[in-house]
Amino acid sequence: MPLQGMLAGMNGDAYGFLLTHGGVARRRDLERCGVSGMSIARMVQLGMLIRPRVGWYCLPDVDRRVIEAVRVGGVLTCVSAAAVDGLWVLDEEKLHVCVRGNGSVFRSRTDATRYRAHDERGDVVLHWDDQAWSTSGGYALSRVAYLRHLVSCQSHRSVVSTLDSALHRGVLSDRDLGELRGSVPAVHRSIIDLVDGRAESGVESAARLGFLAAGLPFEVQVVVSEGLRVDFVIDGVIVVEVDGSEFHSGHEAFVADRKRDAFLNALGYRVLHFTYAMVLFDWETVLSTIIIVLRRERAVRAGLSPLPPFRR
């Protein structure tokens, strides 16, 4: 615990409570831990605590989205909670907040002195869920609880990408996934069956779903030679590599990639690279390119000419 907090009146019990409840506490929680009202006010004055809403306090290093959810009058959930948890999310522009079913008074996410205006409501998505709220006590939702909201709220591509990320990182077990599947409406369970923790990024998950929808024969994370693994192999002949949003190639990386591609071509593969933006926002181009190349490769294997004769 920071020395400044101790001097202001924070004790180990109160600090421990905050740490085990996502950095959030009610005033009564702190008082039960032996922190006086005067000490709470002093810590707010010193910046050791933030008061996003009357009666609620947060540690100053808590993620901004957590604080905004408390300010609105709920607890972070859905893609917002997944992003704070370090999972891959497709779109976190809006703040997703779990609130009690009988809740009626909600504040602006940026100013607790103002009620939510109509022009602000597009920035916040409310998830009305008494069970999740009661179980969490108004603090942090469990991972399965916020993912349950995500499954019912987001697109199939977004859901699978986030769940793939959770499995790949090892923060969601097969047992957790089974619990999640059993807790969502039956209409959403089939999408959970598509989850595959082998995907190393959300954009790979999106590509995998696209290949499934197109009926393409493919394998994921294929070891094509000792120490050499590729994102996808289509029909045993086309290697598809997907570059993440963080991909930036310097000269050395560029040379290494060209050597890698040359080696794959020498093994008999056709290598195609697609960017993050192409997979997520121009899938039609990605898919049409793969299909054209695949038809040509199949024609070659069948002993047919894949291209029209050259004419001057």
C-alpha positions as a Python dict, from the first residue, in 0.01 Angstrom:
ca = {
    (1, 'M'): (0, 0, 0),
    (2, 'P'): (138, 346, -88),
    (3, 'L'): (281, 535, 211),
    (4, 'Q'): (72, 841, 124),
    (5, 'G'): (-244, 632, 157),
    (6, 'M'): (-136, 506, 500),
    (7, 'L'): (-71, 860, 617),
    (8, 'A'): (-415, 967, 494),
    (9, 'G'): (-588, 694, 693),
    (10, 'M'): (-602, 396, 455),
    (11, 'N'): (-542, 67, 636),
    (12, 'G'): (-448, -276, 508),
    (13, 'D'): (-801, -414, 530),
    (14, 'A'): (-947, -131, 322),
    (15, 'Y'): (-669, -149, 65),
    (16, 'G'): (-706, -526, 44),
    (17, 'F'): (-1081, -490, -8),
    (18, 'L'): (-1024, -250, -295),
    (19, 'L'): (-768, -478, -459),
    (20, 'T'): (-996, -784, -440),
    (21, 'H'): (-1300, -596, -572),
    (22, 'G'): (-1155, -454, -890),
    (23, 'G'): (-1032, -134, -726),
    (24, 'V'): (-1389, -32, -638),
    (25, 'A'): (-1558, 9, -298),
    (26, 'R'): (-1865, 166, -145),
    (27, 'R'): (-1826, 417, 134),
    (28, 'R'): (-1976, 168, 379),
    (29, 'D'): (-1718, -93, 275),
    (30, 'L'): (-1433, 140, 366),
    (31, 'E'): (-1599, 238, 693),
    (32, 'R'): (-1646, -129, 786),
    (33, 'C'): (-1272, -168, 731),
    (34, 'G'): (-1210, 105, 988),
    (35, 'V'): (-1159, 405, 759),
    (36, 'S'): (-1334, 715, 889),
    (37, 'G'): (-1538, 952, 677),
    (38, 'M'): (-1280, 1222, 740),
    (39, 'S'): (-1002, 994, 616),
    (40, 'I'): (-1201, 907, 303),
    (41, 'A'): (-1248, 1277, 227),
    (42, 'R'): (-879, 1336, 286),
    (43, 'M'): (-779, 1056, 48),
    (44, 'V'): (-1005, 1198, -222),
    (45, 'Q'): (-846, 1539, -168),
    (46, 'L'): (-497, 1389, -198),
    (47, 'G'): (-588, 1191, -509),
    (48, 'M'): (-551, 857, -331),
    (49, 'L'): (-913, 777, -410),
    (50, 'I'): (-1150, 887, -684),
    (51, 'R'): (-1519, 940, -614),
    (52, 'P'): (-1695, 874, -946),
    (53, 'R'): (-2040, 871, -786),
    (54, 'V'): (-2184, 957, -445),
    (55, 'G'): (-2101, 674, -206),
    (56, 'W'): (-1861, 498, -446),
    (57, 'Y'): (-1481, 514, -458),
    (58, 'C'): (-1208, 381, -686),
    (59, 'L'): (-832, 354, -672),
    (60, 'P'): (-675, 615, -902),
    (61, 'D'): (-499, 357, -1122),
    (62, 'V'): (-822, 173, -1205),
    (63, 'D'): (-900, 165, -1576),
    (64, 'R'): (-1095, 467, -1696),
    (65, 'R'): (-1376, 245, -1829),
    (66, 'V'): (-1430, 88, -1486),
    (67, 'I'): (-1462, 434, -1332),
    (68, 'E'): (-1704, 547, -1603),
    (69, 'A'): (-1924, 240, -1547),
    (70, 'V'): (-1945, 318, -1175),
    (71, 'R'): (-2025, 679, -1259),
    (72, 'V'): (-2312, 570, -1485),
    (73, 'G'): (-2451, 357, -1202),
    (74, 'G'): (-2342, 2, -1281),
    (75, 'V'): (-2050, -231, -1338),
    (76, 'L'): (-1844, -287, -1652),
    (77, 'T'): (-1948, -577, -1877),
    (78, 'C'): (-1954, -721, -2230),
    (79, 'V'): (-1678, -604, -2469),
    (80, 'S'): (-1575, -323, -2233),
    (81, 'A'): (-1495, -569, -1954),
    (82, 'A'): (-1327, -805, -2201),
    (83, 'A'): (-1100, -525, -2324),
    (84, 'V'): (-1000, -430, -1969),
    (85, 'D'): (-937, -801, -1903),
    (86, 'G'): (-685, -803, -2189),
    (87, 'L'): (-893, -1003, -2437),
    (88, 'W'): (-912, -925, -2808),
    (89, 'V'): (-1226, -731, -2897),
    (90, 'L'): (-1348, -616, -3234),
    (91, 'D'): (-1521, -295, -3129),
    (92, 'E'): (-1513, -122, -2792),
    (93, 'E'): (-1628, 224, -2896),
    (94, 'K'): (-1932, 212, -2666),
    (95, 'L'): (-1923, 162, -2290),
    (96, 'H'): (-2113, -150, -2182),
    (97, 'V'): (-2254, -136, -1829),
    (98, 'C'): (-2446, -398, -1630),
    (99, 'V'): (-2723, -246, -1416),
    (100, 'R'): (-2994, -372, -1184),
    (101, 'G'): (-3328, -459, -1337),
    (102, 'N'): (-3505, -197, -1129),
    (103, 'G'): (-3246, 74, -1194),
    (104, 'S'): (-3386, 398, -1326),
    (105, 'V'): (-3145, 683, -1247),
    (106, 'F'): (-2826, 680, -1452),
    (107, 'R'): (-2559, 945, -1483),
    (108, 'S'): (-2337, 1069, -1762),
    (109, 'R'): (-2026, 856, -1809),
    (110, 'T'): (-1813, 1172, -1784),
    (111, 'D'): (-1995, 1377, -1519),
    (112, 'A'): (-2177, 1226, -1220),
    (113, 'T'): (-2356, 1555, -1155),
    (114, 'R'): (-2552, 1519, -1480),
    (115, 'Y'): (-2815, 1264, -1571),
    (116, 'R'): (-2770, 1077, -1897),
    (117, 'A'): (-2895, 1303, -2173),
    (118, 'H'): (-3066, 1157, -2478),
    (119, 'D'): (-2773, 1251, -2700),
    (120, 'E'): (-2536, 1052, -2475),
    (121, 'R'): (-2730, 728, -2474),
    (122, 'G'): (-2567, 604, -2791),
    (123, 'D'): (-2232, 602, -2610),
    (124, 'V'): (-2344, 365, -2334),
    (125, 'V'): (-2510, 23, -2369),
    (126, 'L'): (-2699, -90, -2059),
    (127, 'H'): (-2731, -462, -1979),
    (128, 'W'): (-3020, -513, -1737),
    (129, 'D'): (-2928, -817, -1529),
    (130, 'D'): (-3033, -856, -1165),
    (131, 'Q'): (-2857, -1191, -1126),
    (132, 'A'): (-2518, -1069, -1248),
    (133, 'W'): (-2547, -749, -1046),
    (134, 'S'): (-2644, -933, -727),
    (135, 'T'): (-2369, -1193, -766),
    (136, 'S'): (-2105, -925, -819),
    (137, 'G'): (-2235, -698, -544),
    (138, 'G'): (-2197, -409, -787),
    (139, 'Y'): (-1820, -452, -813),
    (140, 'A'): (-1650, -655, -1090),
    (141, 'L'): (-1841, -922, -1282),
    (142, 'S'): (-1694, -1267, -1318),
    (143, 'R'): (-1541, -1351, -1654),
    (144, 'V'): (-1824, -1591, -1741),
    (145, 'A'): (-2083, -1328, -1644),
    (146, 'Y'): (-1948, -1052, -1867),
    (147, 'L'): (-1887, -1298, -2152),
    (148, 'R'): (-2252, -1407, -2125),
    (149, 'H'): (-2353, -1049, -2199),
    (150, 'L'): (-2104, -1036, -2486),
    (151, 'V'): (-2244, -1352, -2647),
    (152, 'S'): (-2596, -1210, -2645),
    (153, 'C'): (-2492, -862, -2756),
    (154, 'Q'): (-2218, -884, -3019),
    (155, 'S'): (-2187, -1020, -3373),
    (156, 'H'): (-2084, -1381, -3429),
    (157, 'R'): (-1744, -1269, -3553),
    (158, 'S'): (-1688, -1055, -3245),
    (159, 'V'): (-1802, -1329, -3006),
    (160, 'V'): (-1582, -1601, -3156),
    (161, 'S'): (-1279, -1372, -3178),
    (162, 'T'): (-1303, -1275, -2811),
    (163, 'L'): (-1367, -1630, -2688),
    (164, 'D'): (-1083, -1763, -2905),
    (165, 'S'): (-860, -1502, -2742),
    (166, 'A'): (-968, -1607, -2392),
    (167, 'L'): (-900, -1975, -2463),
    (168, 'H'): (-568, -1906, -2632),
    (169, 'R'): (-447, -1695, -2339),
    (170, 'G'): (-554, -1965, -2095),
    (171, 'V'): (-784, -1738, -1894),
    (172, 'L'): (-1094, -1935, -1997),
    (173, 'S'): (-1097, -2311, -1943),
    (174, 'D'): (-1303, -2571, -2128),
    (175, 'R'): (-1510, -2601, -1812),
    (176, 'D'): (-1572, -2225, -1811),
    (177, 'L'): (-1671, -2244, -2177),
    (178, 'G'): (-1918, -2521, -2096),
    (179, 'E'): (-2064, -2312, -1814),
    (180, 'L'): (-2094, -2016, -2048),
    (181, 'R'): (-2265, -2226, -2314),
    (182, 'G'): (-2518, -2351, -2062),
    (183, 'S'): (-2595, -2001, -1935),
    (184, 'V'): (-2683, -1835, -2268),
    (185, 'P'): (-3009, -1871, -2462),
    (186, 'A'): (-3019, -2176, -2688),
    (187, 'V'): (-3015, -1957, -2999),
    (188, 'H'): (-2659, -1845, -2916),
    (189, 'R'): (-2507, -2183, -2829),
    (190, 'S'): (-2416, -2285, -3183),
    (191, 'I'): (-2176, -1991, -3216),
    (192, 'I'): (-1993, -2099, -2899),
    (193, 'D'): (-1939, -2439, -3063),
    (194, 'L'): (-1724, -2262, -3326),
    (195, 'V'): (-1470, -2139, -3070),
    (196, 'D'): (-1112, -2259, -3127),
    (197, 'G'): (-831, -2154, -2895),
    (198, 'R'): (-560, -2218, -3154),
    (199, 'A'): (-616, -1877, -3314),
    (200, 'E'): (-339, -1641, -3205),
    (201, 'S'): (-528, -1319, -3280),
    (202, 'G'): (-879, -1194, -3330),
    (203, 'V'): (-817, -1131, -3697),
    (204, 'E'): (-720, -1498, -3742),
    (205, 'S'): (-1049, -1593, -3577),
    (206, 'A'): (-1237, -1368, -3819),
    (207, 'A'): (-1059, -1527, -4116),
    (208, 'R'): (-1135, -1876, -3987),
    (209, 'L'): (-1506, -1795, -3964),
    (210, 'G'): (-1495, -1659, -4318),
    (211, 'F'): (-1337, -1980, -4448),
    (212, 'L'): (-1599, -2189, -4268),
    (213, 'A'): (-1883, -1983, -4414),
    (214, 'A'): (-1735, -2017, -4765),
    (215, 'G'): (-1696, -2394, -4729),
    (216, 'L'): (-1322, -2385, -4798),
    (217, 'P'): (-1113, -2684, -4684),
    (218, 'F'): (-851, -2547, -4446),
    (219, 'E'): (-626, -2621, -4149),
    (220, 'V'): (-530, -2383, -3868),
    (221, 'Q'): (-181, -2315, -3729),
    (222, 'V'): (-11, -2574, -3946),
    (223, 'V'): (350, -2683, -3895),
    (224, 'V'): (469, -2721, -4255),
    (225, 'S'): (834, -2781, -4169),
    (226, 'E'): (1038, -2812, -3851),
    (227, 'G'): (1018, -2480, -3669),
    (228, 'L'): (793, -2326, -3935),
    (229, 'R'): (425, -2273, -3861),
    (230, 'V'): (174, -2084, -4074),
    (231, 'D'): (-166, -1934, -3994),
    (232, 'F'): (-371, -2133, -4247),
    (233, 'V'): (-328, -2390, -4521),
    (234, 'I'): (-613, -2396, -4775),
    (235, 'D'): (-676, -2728, -4952),
    (236, 'G'): (-323, -2840, -4871),
    (237, 'V'): (-164, -2601, -5119),
    (238, 'I'): (-227, -2233, -5033),
    (239, 'V'): (-63, -2077, -4728),
    (240, 'V'): (-257, -1779, -4595),
    (241, 'E'): (-82, -1547, -4351),
    (242, 'V'): (-276, -1276, -4170),
    (243, 'D'): (-88, -970, -4047),
    (244, 'G'): (-215, -825, -3719),
    (245, 'S'): (-299, -458, -3663),
    (246, 'E'): (33, -416, -3481),
    (247, 'F'): (229, -546, -3779),
    (248, 'H'): (511, -311, -3879),
    (249, 'S'): (791, -450, -4089),
    (250, 'G'): (1140, -306, -4067),
    (251, 'H'): (1411, -401, -4313),
    (252, 'E'): (1528, -708, -4120),
    (253, 'A'): (1173, -833, -4072),
    (254, 'F'): (1101, -770, -4440),
    (255, 'V'): (1402, -977, -4546),
    (256, 'A'): (1308, -1257, -4304),
    (257, 'D'): (952, -1265, -4440),
    (258, 'R'): (1075, -1285, -4800),
    (259, 'K'): (1305, -1575, -4709),
    (260, 'R'): (1018, -1746, -4534),
    (261, 'D'): (793, -1701, -4839),
    (262, 'A'): (1065, -1830, -5071),
    (263, 'F'): (1107, -2141, -4857),
    (264, 'L'): (731, -2204, -4853),
    (265, 'N'): (717, -2168, -5230),
    (266, 'A'): (1005, -2414, -5262),
    (267, 'L'): (797, -2660, -5058),
    (268, 'G'): (523, -2627, -5319),
    (269, 'Y'): (290, -2383, -5145),
    (270, 'R'): (137, -2067, -5287),
    (271, 'V'): (170, -1792, -5025),
    (272, 'L'): (-88, -1517, -4979),
    (273, 'H'): (-65, -1235, -4725),
    (274, 'F'): (-363, -1030, -4609),
    (275, 'T'): (-370, -735, -4373),
    (276, 'Y'): (-580, -685, -4061),
    (277, 'A'): (-791, -424, -4242),
    (278, 'M'): (-853, -648, -4544),
    (279, 'V'): (-978, -938, -4332),
    (280, 'L'): (-1206, -724, -4116),
    (281, 'F'): (-1328, -467, -4367),
    (282, 'D'): (-1272, -606, -4718),
    (283, 'W'): (-1340, -976, -4681),
    (284, 'E'): (-1487, -1001, -5031),
    (285, 'T'): (-1146, -920, -5183),
    (286, 'V'): (-971, -1170, -4956),
    (287, 'L'): (-1213, -1450, -5037),
    (288, 'S'): (-1227, -1387, -5412),
    (289, 'T'): (-846, -1382, -5432),
    (290, 'I'): (-817, -1714, -5250),
    (291, 'I'): (-1085, -1876, -5466),
    (292, 'I'): (-920, -1763, -5792),
    (293, 'V'): (-578, -1889, -5681),
    (294, 'L'): (-730, -2214, -5554),
    (295, 'R'): (-901, -2280, -5888),
    (296, 'R'): (-573, -2228, -6071),
    (297, 'E'): (-383, -2457, -5836),
    (298, 'R'): (-647, -2727, -5874),
    (299, 'A'): (-629, -2691, -6251),
    (300, 'V'): (-252, -2738, -6239),
    (301, 'R'): (-290, -3050, -6027),
    (302, 'A'): (-546, -3183, -6274),
    (303, 'G'): (-305, -3127, -6563),
    (304, 'L'): (-511, -2846, -6713),
    (305, 'S'): (-389, -2505, -6820),
    (306, 'P'): (-489, -2257, -6546),
    (307, 'L'): (-441, -1954, -6773),
    (308, 'P'): (-549, -1864, -7126),
    (309, 'P'): (-271, -1887, -7391),
    (310, 'F'): (-46, -1582, -7415),
    (311, 'R'): (-111, -1355, -7712),
    (312, 'R'): (88, -1059, -7834),
}
